[in-house]
PDB file of C-alpha atoms and ligand atoms in Angstrom:
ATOM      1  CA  UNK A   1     117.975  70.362 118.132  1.00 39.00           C
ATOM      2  CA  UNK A   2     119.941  72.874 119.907  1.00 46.00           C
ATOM      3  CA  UNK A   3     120.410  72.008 123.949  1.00 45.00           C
ATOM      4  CA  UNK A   4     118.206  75.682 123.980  1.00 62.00           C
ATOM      5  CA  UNK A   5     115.479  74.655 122.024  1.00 67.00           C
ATOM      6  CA  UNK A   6     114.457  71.480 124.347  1.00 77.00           C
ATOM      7  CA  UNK A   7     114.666  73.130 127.790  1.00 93.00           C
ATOM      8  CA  UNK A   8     110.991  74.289 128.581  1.00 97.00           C
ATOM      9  CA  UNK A   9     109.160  77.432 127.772  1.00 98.00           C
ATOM     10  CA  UNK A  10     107.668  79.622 130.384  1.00 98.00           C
ATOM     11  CA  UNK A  11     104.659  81.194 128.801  1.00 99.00           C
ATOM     12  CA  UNK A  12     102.409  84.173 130.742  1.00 99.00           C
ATOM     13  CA  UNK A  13      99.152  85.621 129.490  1.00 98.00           C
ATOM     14  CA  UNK A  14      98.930  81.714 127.359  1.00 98.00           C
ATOM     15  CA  UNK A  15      95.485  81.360 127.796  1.00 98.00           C
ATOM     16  CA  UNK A  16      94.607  83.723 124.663  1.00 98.00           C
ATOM     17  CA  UNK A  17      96.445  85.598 122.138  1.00 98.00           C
ATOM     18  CA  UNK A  18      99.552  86.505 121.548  1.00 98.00           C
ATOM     19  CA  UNK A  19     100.517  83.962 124.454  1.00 98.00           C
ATOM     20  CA  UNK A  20      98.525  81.192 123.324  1.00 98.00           C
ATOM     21  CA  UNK A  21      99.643  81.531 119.605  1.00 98.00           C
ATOM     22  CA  UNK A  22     103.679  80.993 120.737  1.00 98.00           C
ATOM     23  CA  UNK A  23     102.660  78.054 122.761  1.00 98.00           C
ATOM     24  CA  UNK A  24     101.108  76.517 119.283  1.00 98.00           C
ATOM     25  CA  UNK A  25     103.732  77.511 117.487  1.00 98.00           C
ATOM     26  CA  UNK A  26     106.811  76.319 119.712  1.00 98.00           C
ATOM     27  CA  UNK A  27     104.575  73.112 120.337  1.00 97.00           C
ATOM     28  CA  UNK A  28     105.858  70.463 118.409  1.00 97.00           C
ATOM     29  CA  UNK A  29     108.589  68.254 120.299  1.00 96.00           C
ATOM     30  CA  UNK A  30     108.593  71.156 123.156  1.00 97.00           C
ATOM     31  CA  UNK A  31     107.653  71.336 126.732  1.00 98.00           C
ATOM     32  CA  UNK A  32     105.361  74.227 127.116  1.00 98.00           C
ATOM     33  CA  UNK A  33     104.419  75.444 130.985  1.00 98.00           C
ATOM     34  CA  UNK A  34     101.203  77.865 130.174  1.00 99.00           C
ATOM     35  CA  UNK A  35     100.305  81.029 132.871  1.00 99.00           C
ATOM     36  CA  UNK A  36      97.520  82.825 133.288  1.00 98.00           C
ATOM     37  CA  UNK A  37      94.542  83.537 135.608  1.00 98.00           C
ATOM     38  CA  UNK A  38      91.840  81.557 134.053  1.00 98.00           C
ATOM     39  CA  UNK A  39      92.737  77.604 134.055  1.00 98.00           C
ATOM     40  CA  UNK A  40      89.890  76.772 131.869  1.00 98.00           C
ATOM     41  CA  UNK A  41      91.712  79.052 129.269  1.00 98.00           C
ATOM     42  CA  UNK A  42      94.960  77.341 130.215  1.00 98.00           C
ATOM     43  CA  UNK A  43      93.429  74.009 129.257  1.00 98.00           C
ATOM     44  CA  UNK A  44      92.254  74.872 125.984  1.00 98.00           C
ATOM     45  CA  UNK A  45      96.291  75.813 125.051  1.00 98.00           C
ATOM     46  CA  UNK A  46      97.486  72.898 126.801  1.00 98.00           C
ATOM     47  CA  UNK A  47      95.248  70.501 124.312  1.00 98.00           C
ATOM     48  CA  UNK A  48      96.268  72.746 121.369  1.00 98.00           C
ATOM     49  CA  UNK A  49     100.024  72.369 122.190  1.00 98.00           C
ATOM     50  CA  UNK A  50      99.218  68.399 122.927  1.00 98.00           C
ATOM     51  CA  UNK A  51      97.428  67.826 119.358  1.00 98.00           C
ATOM     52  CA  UNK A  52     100.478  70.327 117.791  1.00 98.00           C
ATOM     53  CA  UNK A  53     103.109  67.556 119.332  1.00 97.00           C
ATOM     54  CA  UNK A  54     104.050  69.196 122.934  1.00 98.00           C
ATOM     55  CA  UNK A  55     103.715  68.480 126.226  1.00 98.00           C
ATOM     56  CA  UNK A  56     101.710  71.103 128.428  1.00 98.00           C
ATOM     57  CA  UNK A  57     101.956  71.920 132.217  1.00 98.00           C
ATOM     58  CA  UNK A  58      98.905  74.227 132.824  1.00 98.00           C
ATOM     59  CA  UNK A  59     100.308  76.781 135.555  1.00 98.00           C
ATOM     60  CA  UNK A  60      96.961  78.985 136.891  1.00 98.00           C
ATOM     61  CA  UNK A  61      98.509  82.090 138.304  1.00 98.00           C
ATOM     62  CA  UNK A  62      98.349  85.989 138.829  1.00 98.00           C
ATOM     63  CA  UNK A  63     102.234  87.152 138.019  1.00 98.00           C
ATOM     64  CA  UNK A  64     101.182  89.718 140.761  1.00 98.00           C
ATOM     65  CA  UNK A  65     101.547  87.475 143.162  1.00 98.00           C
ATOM     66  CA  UNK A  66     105.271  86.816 143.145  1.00 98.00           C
ATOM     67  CA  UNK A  67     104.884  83.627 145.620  1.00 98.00           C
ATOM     68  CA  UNK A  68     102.556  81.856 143.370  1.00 98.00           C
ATOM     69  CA  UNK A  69     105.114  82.840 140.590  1.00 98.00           C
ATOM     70  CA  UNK A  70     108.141  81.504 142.456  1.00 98.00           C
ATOM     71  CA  UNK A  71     105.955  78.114 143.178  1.00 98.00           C
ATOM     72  CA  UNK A  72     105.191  77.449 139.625  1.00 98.00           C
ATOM     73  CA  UNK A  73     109.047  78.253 138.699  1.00 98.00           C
ATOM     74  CA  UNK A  74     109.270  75.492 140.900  1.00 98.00           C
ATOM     75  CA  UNK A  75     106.462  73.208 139.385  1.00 98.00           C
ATOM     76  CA  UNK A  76     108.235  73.449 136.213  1.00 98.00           C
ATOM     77  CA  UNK A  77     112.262  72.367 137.960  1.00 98.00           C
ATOM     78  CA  UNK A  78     110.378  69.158 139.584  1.00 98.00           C
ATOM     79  CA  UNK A  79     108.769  68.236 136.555  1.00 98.00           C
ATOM     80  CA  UNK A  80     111.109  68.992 133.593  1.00 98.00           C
ATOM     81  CA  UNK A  81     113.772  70.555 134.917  1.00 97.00           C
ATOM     82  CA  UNK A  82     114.108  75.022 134.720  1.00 98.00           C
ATOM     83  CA  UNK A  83     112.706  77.103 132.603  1.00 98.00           C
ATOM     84  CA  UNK A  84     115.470  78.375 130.359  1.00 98.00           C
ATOM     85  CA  UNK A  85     113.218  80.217 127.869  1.00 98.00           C
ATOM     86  CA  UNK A  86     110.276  82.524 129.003  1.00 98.00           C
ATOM     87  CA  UNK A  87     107.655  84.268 127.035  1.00 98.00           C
ATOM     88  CA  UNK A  88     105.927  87.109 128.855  1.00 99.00           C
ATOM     89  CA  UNK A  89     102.899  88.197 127.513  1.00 99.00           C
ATOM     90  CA  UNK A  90     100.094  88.724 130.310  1.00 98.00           C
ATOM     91  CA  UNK A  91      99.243  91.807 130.401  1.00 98.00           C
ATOM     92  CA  UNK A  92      95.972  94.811 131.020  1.00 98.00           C
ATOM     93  CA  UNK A  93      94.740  97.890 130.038  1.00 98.00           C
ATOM     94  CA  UNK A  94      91.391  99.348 131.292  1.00 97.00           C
ATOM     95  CA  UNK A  95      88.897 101.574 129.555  1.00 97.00           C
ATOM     96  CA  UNK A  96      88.946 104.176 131.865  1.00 95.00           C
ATOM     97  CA  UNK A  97      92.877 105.184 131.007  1.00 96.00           C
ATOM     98  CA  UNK A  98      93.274 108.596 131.245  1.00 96.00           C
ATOM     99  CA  UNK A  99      94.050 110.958 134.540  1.00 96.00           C
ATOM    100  CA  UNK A 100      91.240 111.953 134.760  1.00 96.00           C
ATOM    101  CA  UNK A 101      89.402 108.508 134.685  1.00 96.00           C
ATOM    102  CA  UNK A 102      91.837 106.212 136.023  1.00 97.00           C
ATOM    103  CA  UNK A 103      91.982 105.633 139.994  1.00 97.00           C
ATOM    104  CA  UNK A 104      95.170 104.918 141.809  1.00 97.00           C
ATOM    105  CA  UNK A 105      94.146 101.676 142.840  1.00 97.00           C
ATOM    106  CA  UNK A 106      93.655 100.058 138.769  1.00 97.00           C
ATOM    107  CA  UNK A 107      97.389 102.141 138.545  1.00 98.00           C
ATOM    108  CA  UNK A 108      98.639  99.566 140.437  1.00 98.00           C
ATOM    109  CA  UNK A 109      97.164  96.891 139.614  1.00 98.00           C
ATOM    110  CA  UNK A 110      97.916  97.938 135.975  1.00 98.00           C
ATOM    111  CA  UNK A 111     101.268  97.805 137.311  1.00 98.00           C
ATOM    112  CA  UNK A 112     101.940  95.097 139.050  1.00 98.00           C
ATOM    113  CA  UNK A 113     100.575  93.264 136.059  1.00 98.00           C
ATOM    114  CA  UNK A 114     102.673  94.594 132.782  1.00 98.00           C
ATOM    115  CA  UNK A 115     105.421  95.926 135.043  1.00 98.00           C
ATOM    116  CA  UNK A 116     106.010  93.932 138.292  1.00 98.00           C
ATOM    117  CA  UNK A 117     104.465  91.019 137.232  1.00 98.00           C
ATOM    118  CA  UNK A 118     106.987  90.232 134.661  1.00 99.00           C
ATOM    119  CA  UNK A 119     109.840  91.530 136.598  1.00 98.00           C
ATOM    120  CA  UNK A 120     108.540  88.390 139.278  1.00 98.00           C
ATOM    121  CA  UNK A 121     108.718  85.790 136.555  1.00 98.00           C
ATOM    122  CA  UNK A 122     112.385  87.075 135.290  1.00 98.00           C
ATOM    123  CA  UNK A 123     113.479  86.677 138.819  1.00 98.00           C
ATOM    124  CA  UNK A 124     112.018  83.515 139.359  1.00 98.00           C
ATOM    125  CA  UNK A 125     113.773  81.917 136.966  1.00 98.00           C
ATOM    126  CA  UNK A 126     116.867  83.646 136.469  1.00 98.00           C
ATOM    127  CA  UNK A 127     118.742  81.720 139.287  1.00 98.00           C
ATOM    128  CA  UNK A 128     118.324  78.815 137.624  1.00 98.00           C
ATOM    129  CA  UNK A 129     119.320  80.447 133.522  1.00 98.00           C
ATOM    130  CA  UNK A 130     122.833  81.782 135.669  1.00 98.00           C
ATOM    131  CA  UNK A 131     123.464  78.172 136.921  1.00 97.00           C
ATOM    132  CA  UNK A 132     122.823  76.654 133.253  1.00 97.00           C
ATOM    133  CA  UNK A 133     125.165  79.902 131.580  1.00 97.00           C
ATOM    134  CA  UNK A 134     121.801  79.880 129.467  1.00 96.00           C
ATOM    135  CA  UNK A 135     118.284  81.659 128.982  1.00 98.00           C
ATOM    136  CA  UNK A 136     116.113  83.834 126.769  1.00 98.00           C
ATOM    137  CA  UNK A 137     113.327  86.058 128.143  1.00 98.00           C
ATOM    138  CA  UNK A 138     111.239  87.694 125.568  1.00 98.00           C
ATOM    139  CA  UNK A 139     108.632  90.168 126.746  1.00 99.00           C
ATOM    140  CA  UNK A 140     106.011  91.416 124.976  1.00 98.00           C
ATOM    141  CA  UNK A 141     105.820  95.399 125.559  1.00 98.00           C
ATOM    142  CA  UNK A 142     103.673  96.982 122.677  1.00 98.00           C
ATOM    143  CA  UNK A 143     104.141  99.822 120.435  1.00 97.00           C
ATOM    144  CA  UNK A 144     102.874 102.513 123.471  1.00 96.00           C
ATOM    145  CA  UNK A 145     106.244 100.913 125.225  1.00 95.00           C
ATOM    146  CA  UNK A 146     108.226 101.979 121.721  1.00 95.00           C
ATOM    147  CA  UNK A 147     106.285 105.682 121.133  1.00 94.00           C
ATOM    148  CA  UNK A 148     104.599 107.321 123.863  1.00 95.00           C
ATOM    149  CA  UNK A 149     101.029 108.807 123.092  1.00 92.00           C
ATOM    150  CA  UNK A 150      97.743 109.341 125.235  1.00 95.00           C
ATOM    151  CA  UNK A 151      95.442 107.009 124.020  1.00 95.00           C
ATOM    152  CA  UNK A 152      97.248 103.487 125.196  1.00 97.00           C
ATOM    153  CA  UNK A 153      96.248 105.060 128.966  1.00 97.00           C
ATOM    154  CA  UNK A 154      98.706 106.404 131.437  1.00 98.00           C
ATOM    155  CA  UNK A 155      99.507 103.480 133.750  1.00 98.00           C
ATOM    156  CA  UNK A 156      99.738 100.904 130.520  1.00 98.00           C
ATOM    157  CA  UNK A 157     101.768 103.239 128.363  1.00 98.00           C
ATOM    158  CA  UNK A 158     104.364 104.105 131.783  1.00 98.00           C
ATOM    159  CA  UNK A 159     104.298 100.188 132.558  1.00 98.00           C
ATOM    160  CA  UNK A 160     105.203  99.192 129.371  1.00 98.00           C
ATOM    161  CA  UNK A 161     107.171 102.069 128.361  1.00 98.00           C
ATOM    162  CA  UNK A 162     109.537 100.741 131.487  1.00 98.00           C
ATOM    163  CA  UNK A 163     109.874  97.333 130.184  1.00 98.00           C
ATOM    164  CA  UNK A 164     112.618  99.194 127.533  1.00 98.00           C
ATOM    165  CA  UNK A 165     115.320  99.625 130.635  1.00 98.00           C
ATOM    166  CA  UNK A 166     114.657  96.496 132.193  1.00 98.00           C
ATOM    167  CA  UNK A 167     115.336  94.148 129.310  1.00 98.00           C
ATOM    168  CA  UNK A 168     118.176  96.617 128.538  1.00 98.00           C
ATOM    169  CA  UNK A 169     119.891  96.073 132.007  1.00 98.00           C
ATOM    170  CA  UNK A 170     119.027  92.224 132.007  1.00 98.00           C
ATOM    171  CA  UNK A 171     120.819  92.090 128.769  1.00 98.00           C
ATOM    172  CA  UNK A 172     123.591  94.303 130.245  1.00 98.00           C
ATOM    173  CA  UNK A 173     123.925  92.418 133.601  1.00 98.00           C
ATOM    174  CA  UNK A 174     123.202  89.158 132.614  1.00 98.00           C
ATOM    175  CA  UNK A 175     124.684  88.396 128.982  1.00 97.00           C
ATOM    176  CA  UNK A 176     128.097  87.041 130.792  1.00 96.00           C
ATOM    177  CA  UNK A 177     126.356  84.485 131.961  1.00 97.00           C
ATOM    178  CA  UNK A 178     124.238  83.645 128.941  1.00 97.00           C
ATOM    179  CA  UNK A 179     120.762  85.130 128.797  1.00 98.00           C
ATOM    180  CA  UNK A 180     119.827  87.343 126.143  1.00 98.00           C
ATOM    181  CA  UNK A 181     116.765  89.439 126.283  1.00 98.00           C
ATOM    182  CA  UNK A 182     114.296  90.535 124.274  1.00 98.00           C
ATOM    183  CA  UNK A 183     111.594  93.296 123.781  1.00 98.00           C
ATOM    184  CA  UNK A 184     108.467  92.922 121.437  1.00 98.00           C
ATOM    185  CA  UNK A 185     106.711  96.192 120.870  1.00 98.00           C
ATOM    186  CA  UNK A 186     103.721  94.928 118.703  1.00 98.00           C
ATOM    187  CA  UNK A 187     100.973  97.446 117.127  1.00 98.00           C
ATOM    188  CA  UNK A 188      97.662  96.564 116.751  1.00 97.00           C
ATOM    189  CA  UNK A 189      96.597  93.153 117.143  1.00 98.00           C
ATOM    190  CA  UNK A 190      93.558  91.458 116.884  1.00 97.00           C
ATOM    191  CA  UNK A 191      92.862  89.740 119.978  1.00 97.00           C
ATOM    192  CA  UNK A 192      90.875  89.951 123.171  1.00 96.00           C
ATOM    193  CA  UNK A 193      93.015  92.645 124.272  1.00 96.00           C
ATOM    194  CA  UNK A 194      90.729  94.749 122.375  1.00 96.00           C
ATOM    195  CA  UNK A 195      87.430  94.573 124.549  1.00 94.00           C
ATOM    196  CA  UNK A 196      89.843  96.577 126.451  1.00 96.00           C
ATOM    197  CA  UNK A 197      89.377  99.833 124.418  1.00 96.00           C
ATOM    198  CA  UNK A 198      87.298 103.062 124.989  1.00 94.00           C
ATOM    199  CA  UNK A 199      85.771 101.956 121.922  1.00 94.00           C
ATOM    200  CA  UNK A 200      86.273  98.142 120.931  1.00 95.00           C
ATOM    201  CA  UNK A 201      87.382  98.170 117.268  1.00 96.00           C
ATOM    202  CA  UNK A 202      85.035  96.576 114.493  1.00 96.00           C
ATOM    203  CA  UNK A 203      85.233  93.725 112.245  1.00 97.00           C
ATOM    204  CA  UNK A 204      86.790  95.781 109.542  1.00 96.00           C
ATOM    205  CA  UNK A 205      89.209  97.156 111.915  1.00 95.00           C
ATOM    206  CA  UNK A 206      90.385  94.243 113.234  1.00 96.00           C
ATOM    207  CA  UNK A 207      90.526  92.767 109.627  1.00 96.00           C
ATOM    208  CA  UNK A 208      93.531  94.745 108.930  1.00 97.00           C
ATOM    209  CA  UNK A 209      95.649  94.458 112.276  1.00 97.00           C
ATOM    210  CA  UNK A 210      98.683  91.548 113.040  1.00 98.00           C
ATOM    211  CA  UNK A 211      97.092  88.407 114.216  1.00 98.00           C
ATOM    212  CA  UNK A 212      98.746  86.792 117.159  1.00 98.00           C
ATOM    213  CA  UNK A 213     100.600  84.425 114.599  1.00 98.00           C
ATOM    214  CA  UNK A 214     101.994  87.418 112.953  1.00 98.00           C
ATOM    215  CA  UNK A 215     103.527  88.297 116.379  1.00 98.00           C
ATOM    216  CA  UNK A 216     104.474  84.425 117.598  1.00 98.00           C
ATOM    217  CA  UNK A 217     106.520  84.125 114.403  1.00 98.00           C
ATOM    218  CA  UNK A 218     108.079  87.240 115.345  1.00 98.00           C
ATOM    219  CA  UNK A 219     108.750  85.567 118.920  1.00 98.00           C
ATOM    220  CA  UNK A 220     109.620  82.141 117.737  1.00 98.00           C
ATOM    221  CA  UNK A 221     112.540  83.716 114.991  1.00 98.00           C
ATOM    222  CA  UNK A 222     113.809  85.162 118.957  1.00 98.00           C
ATOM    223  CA  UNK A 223     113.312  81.618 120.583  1.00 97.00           C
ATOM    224  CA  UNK A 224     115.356  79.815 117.686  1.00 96.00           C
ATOM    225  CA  UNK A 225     117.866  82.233 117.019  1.00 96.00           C
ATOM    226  CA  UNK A 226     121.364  80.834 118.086  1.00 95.00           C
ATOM    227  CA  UNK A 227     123.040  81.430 121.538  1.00 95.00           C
ATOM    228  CA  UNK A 228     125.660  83.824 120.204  1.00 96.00           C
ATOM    229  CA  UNK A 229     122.788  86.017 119.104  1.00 97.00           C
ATOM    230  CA  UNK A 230     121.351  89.068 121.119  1.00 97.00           C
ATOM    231  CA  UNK A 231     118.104  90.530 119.539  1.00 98.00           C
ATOM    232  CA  UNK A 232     117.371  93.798 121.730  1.00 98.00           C
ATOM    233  CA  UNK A 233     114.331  95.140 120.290  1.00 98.00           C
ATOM    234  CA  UNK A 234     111.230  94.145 117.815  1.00 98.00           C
ATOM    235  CA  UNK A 235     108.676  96.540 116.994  1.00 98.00           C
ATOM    236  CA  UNK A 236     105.968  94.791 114.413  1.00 98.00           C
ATOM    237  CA  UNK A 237     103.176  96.639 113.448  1.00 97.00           C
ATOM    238  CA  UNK A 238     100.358  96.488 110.579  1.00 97.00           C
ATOM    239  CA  UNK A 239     100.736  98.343 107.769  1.00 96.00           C
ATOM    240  CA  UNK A 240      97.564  99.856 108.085  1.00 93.00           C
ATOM    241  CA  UNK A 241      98.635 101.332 111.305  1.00 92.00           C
ATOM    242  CA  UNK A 242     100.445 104.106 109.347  1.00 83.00           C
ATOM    243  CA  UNK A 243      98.322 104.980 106.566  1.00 71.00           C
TER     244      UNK A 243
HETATM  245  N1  NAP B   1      96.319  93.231 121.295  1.00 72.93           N
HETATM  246  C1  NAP B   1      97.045  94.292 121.071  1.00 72.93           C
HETATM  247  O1  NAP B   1      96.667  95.171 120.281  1.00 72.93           O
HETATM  248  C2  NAP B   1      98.388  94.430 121.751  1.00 72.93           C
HETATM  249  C3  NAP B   1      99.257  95.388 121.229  1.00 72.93           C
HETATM  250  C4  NAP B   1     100.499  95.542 121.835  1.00 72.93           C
HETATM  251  C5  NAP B   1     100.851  94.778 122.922  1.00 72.93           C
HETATM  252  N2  NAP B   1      99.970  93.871 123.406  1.00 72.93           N
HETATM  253  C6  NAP B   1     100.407  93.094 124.571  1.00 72.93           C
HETATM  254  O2  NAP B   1     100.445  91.741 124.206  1.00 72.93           O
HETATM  255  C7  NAP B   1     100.293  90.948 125.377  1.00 72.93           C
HETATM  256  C8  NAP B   1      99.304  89.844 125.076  1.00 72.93           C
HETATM  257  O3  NAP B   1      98.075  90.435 124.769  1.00 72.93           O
HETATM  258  P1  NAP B   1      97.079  89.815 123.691  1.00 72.93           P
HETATM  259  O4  NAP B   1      96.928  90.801 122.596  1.00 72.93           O
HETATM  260  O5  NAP B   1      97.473  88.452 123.387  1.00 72.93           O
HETATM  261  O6  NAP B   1      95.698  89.874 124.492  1.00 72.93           O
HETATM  262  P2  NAP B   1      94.979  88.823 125.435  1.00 72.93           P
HETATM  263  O7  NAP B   1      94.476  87.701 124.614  1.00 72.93           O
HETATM  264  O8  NAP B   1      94.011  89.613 126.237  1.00 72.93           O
HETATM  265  O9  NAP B   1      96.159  88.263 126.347  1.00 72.93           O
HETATM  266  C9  NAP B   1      96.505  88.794 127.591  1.00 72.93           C
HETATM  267  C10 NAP B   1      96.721  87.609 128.514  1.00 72.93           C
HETATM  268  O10 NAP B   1      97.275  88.041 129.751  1.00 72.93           O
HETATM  269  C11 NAP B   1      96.682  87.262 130.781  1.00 72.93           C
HETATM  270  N3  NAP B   1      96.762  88.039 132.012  1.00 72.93           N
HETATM  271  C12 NAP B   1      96.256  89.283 132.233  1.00 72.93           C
HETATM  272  N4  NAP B   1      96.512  89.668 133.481  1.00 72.93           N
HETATM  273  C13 NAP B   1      97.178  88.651 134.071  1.00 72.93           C
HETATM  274  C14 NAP B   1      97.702  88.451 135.364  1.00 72.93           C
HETATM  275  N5  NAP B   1      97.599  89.392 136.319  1.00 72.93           N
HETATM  276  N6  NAP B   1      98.325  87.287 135.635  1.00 72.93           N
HETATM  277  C15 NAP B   1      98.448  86.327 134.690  1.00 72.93           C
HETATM  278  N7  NAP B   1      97.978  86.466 133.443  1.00 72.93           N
HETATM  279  C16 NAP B   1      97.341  87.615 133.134  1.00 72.93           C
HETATM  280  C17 NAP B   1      95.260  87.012 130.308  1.00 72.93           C
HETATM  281  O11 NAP B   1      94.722  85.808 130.833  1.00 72.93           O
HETATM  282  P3  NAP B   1      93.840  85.765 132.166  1.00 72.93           P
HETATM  283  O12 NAP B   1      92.801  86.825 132.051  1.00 72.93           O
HETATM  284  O13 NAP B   1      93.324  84.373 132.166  1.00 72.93           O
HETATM  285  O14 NAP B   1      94.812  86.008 133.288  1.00 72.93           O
HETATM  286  C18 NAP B   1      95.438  86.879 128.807  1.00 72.93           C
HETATM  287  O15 NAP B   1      95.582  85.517 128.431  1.00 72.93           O
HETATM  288  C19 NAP B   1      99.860  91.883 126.495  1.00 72.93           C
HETATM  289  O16 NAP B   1     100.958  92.103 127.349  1.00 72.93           O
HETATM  290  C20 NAP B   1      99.490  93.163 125.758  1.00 72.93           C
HETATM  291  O17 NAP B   1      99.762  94.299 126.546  1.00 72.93           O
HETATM  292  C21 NAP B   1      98.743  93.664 122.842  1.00 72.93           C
END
């Protein structure tokens, strides 16, 4: 095992999903620090990583509020040492996502979530990656962060859309002292992201879009790939997105 692959993983948004699906995946023999808002969620991955052959440090937290960030960065140094690897997947939409729905106020909040939000964890543990001449940050954008279009919403299609330049400068700024960066732009993908929609997708629907383990083995090829390796960009996508 490569010195990379046993220093812990960070995980946001790891109480459902696309987060919770990496922390399963990653599990066996790795130390997996799971963040989110709801810590009954947070539990239910921790077990699953457990029973998978991890160890789990359940981290309840907003990532828009950057001090409870920077505390669990710091949870994570006392207990296992710093997070090397992160995996940032929290994220929102809302419903109401168009200009003429959407109020200022769920803007930012939209914002601080899929934008700020995961700038707060980079910083928080990017000290620490600079000091080891070591880290990988995946973040998980989505396909409205690869192709802009209307329907994704305004605030969630800008927020993620931004996530492009700031893994592209991390990766510029940072790769002298070892940290690589990653984007994921996934499509469609059956989780509870969906109850998010104007109108929530049906059984059928869902039937044919990427499961979360479609998009953690996407993410795990990223977490084992070796340290000489830079992998910019991953867009993923169902077929029957196209057709
Ligand atoms: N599903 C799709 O079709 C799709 C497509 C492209 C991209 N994505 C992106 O993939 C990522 C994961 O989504 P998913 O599909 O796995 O859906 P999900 O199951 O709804 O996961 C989103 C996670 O983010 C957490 N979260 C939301 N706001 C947070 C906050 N302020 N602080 C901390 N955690 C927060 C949620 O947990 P709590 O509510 O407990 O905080 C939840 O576990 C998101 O960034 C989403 O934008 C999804």
């Amino acid at each position: 095992m490569t010195a990379r692959a046993s220093s812990p993983l960070w995980i946001t948004g790891a109480g459902s999903g696309i987060g919770r699906a990496v922390a399963v995946a990653v599990a066996p023999g790795s130390r997996v620090a799971v963040s989110g808002r709801r810590g009954d969620a947070l539990e239910e991955t921790a077990a699953l990583v457990r029973d998978a052959g991890g160890e789990a440090l359940v981290l309840p937290l907003d990532v828009a509020d950057r001090e409870a960030v920077a505390e669990a960065a710091q949870r994570i140094r006392d207990k296992w040492g710093p997070a090397l690897r992160l995996v940032i997947a929290a994220g929102v939409n809302t419903p109401d996502r168009s200009w003429q729905r959407l109020s200022m106020a769920e803007f930012e909040s939209i914002v601080a979530t899929n934008l700020t939000g995961v700038a707060s964890v980079i910083d928080a543990a990017l000290p620490d990656m600079r000091d080891a001449g070591d880290g990988v940050v995946v973040v998980v954008s989505s396909y409205a962060g690869w192709r802009t279009s209307a329907s994704p919403g305004v605030a969630y299609s800008a927020s993620k859309r931004a996530l492009g330049p700031l893994v592209a400068i991390l990766n510029e700024e940072e790769a002298a002292h070892g940290i690589r960066a990653t984007l994921v732009c996934p499509g469609d993908v059956n989780s509870d992201f969906l109850a998010q929609r104007p109108v929530v997708p049906d059984a059928d629907a869902r039937e044919r879009m990427l499961t979360p383990d479609d998009v953690a083995r996407t993410i795990r090829f990223v977490l084992e790939s070796p340290p000489h390796v830079v992998i910019d960009e991953l867009v993923v996508s169902p077929v029957s997105q196209r057709s």
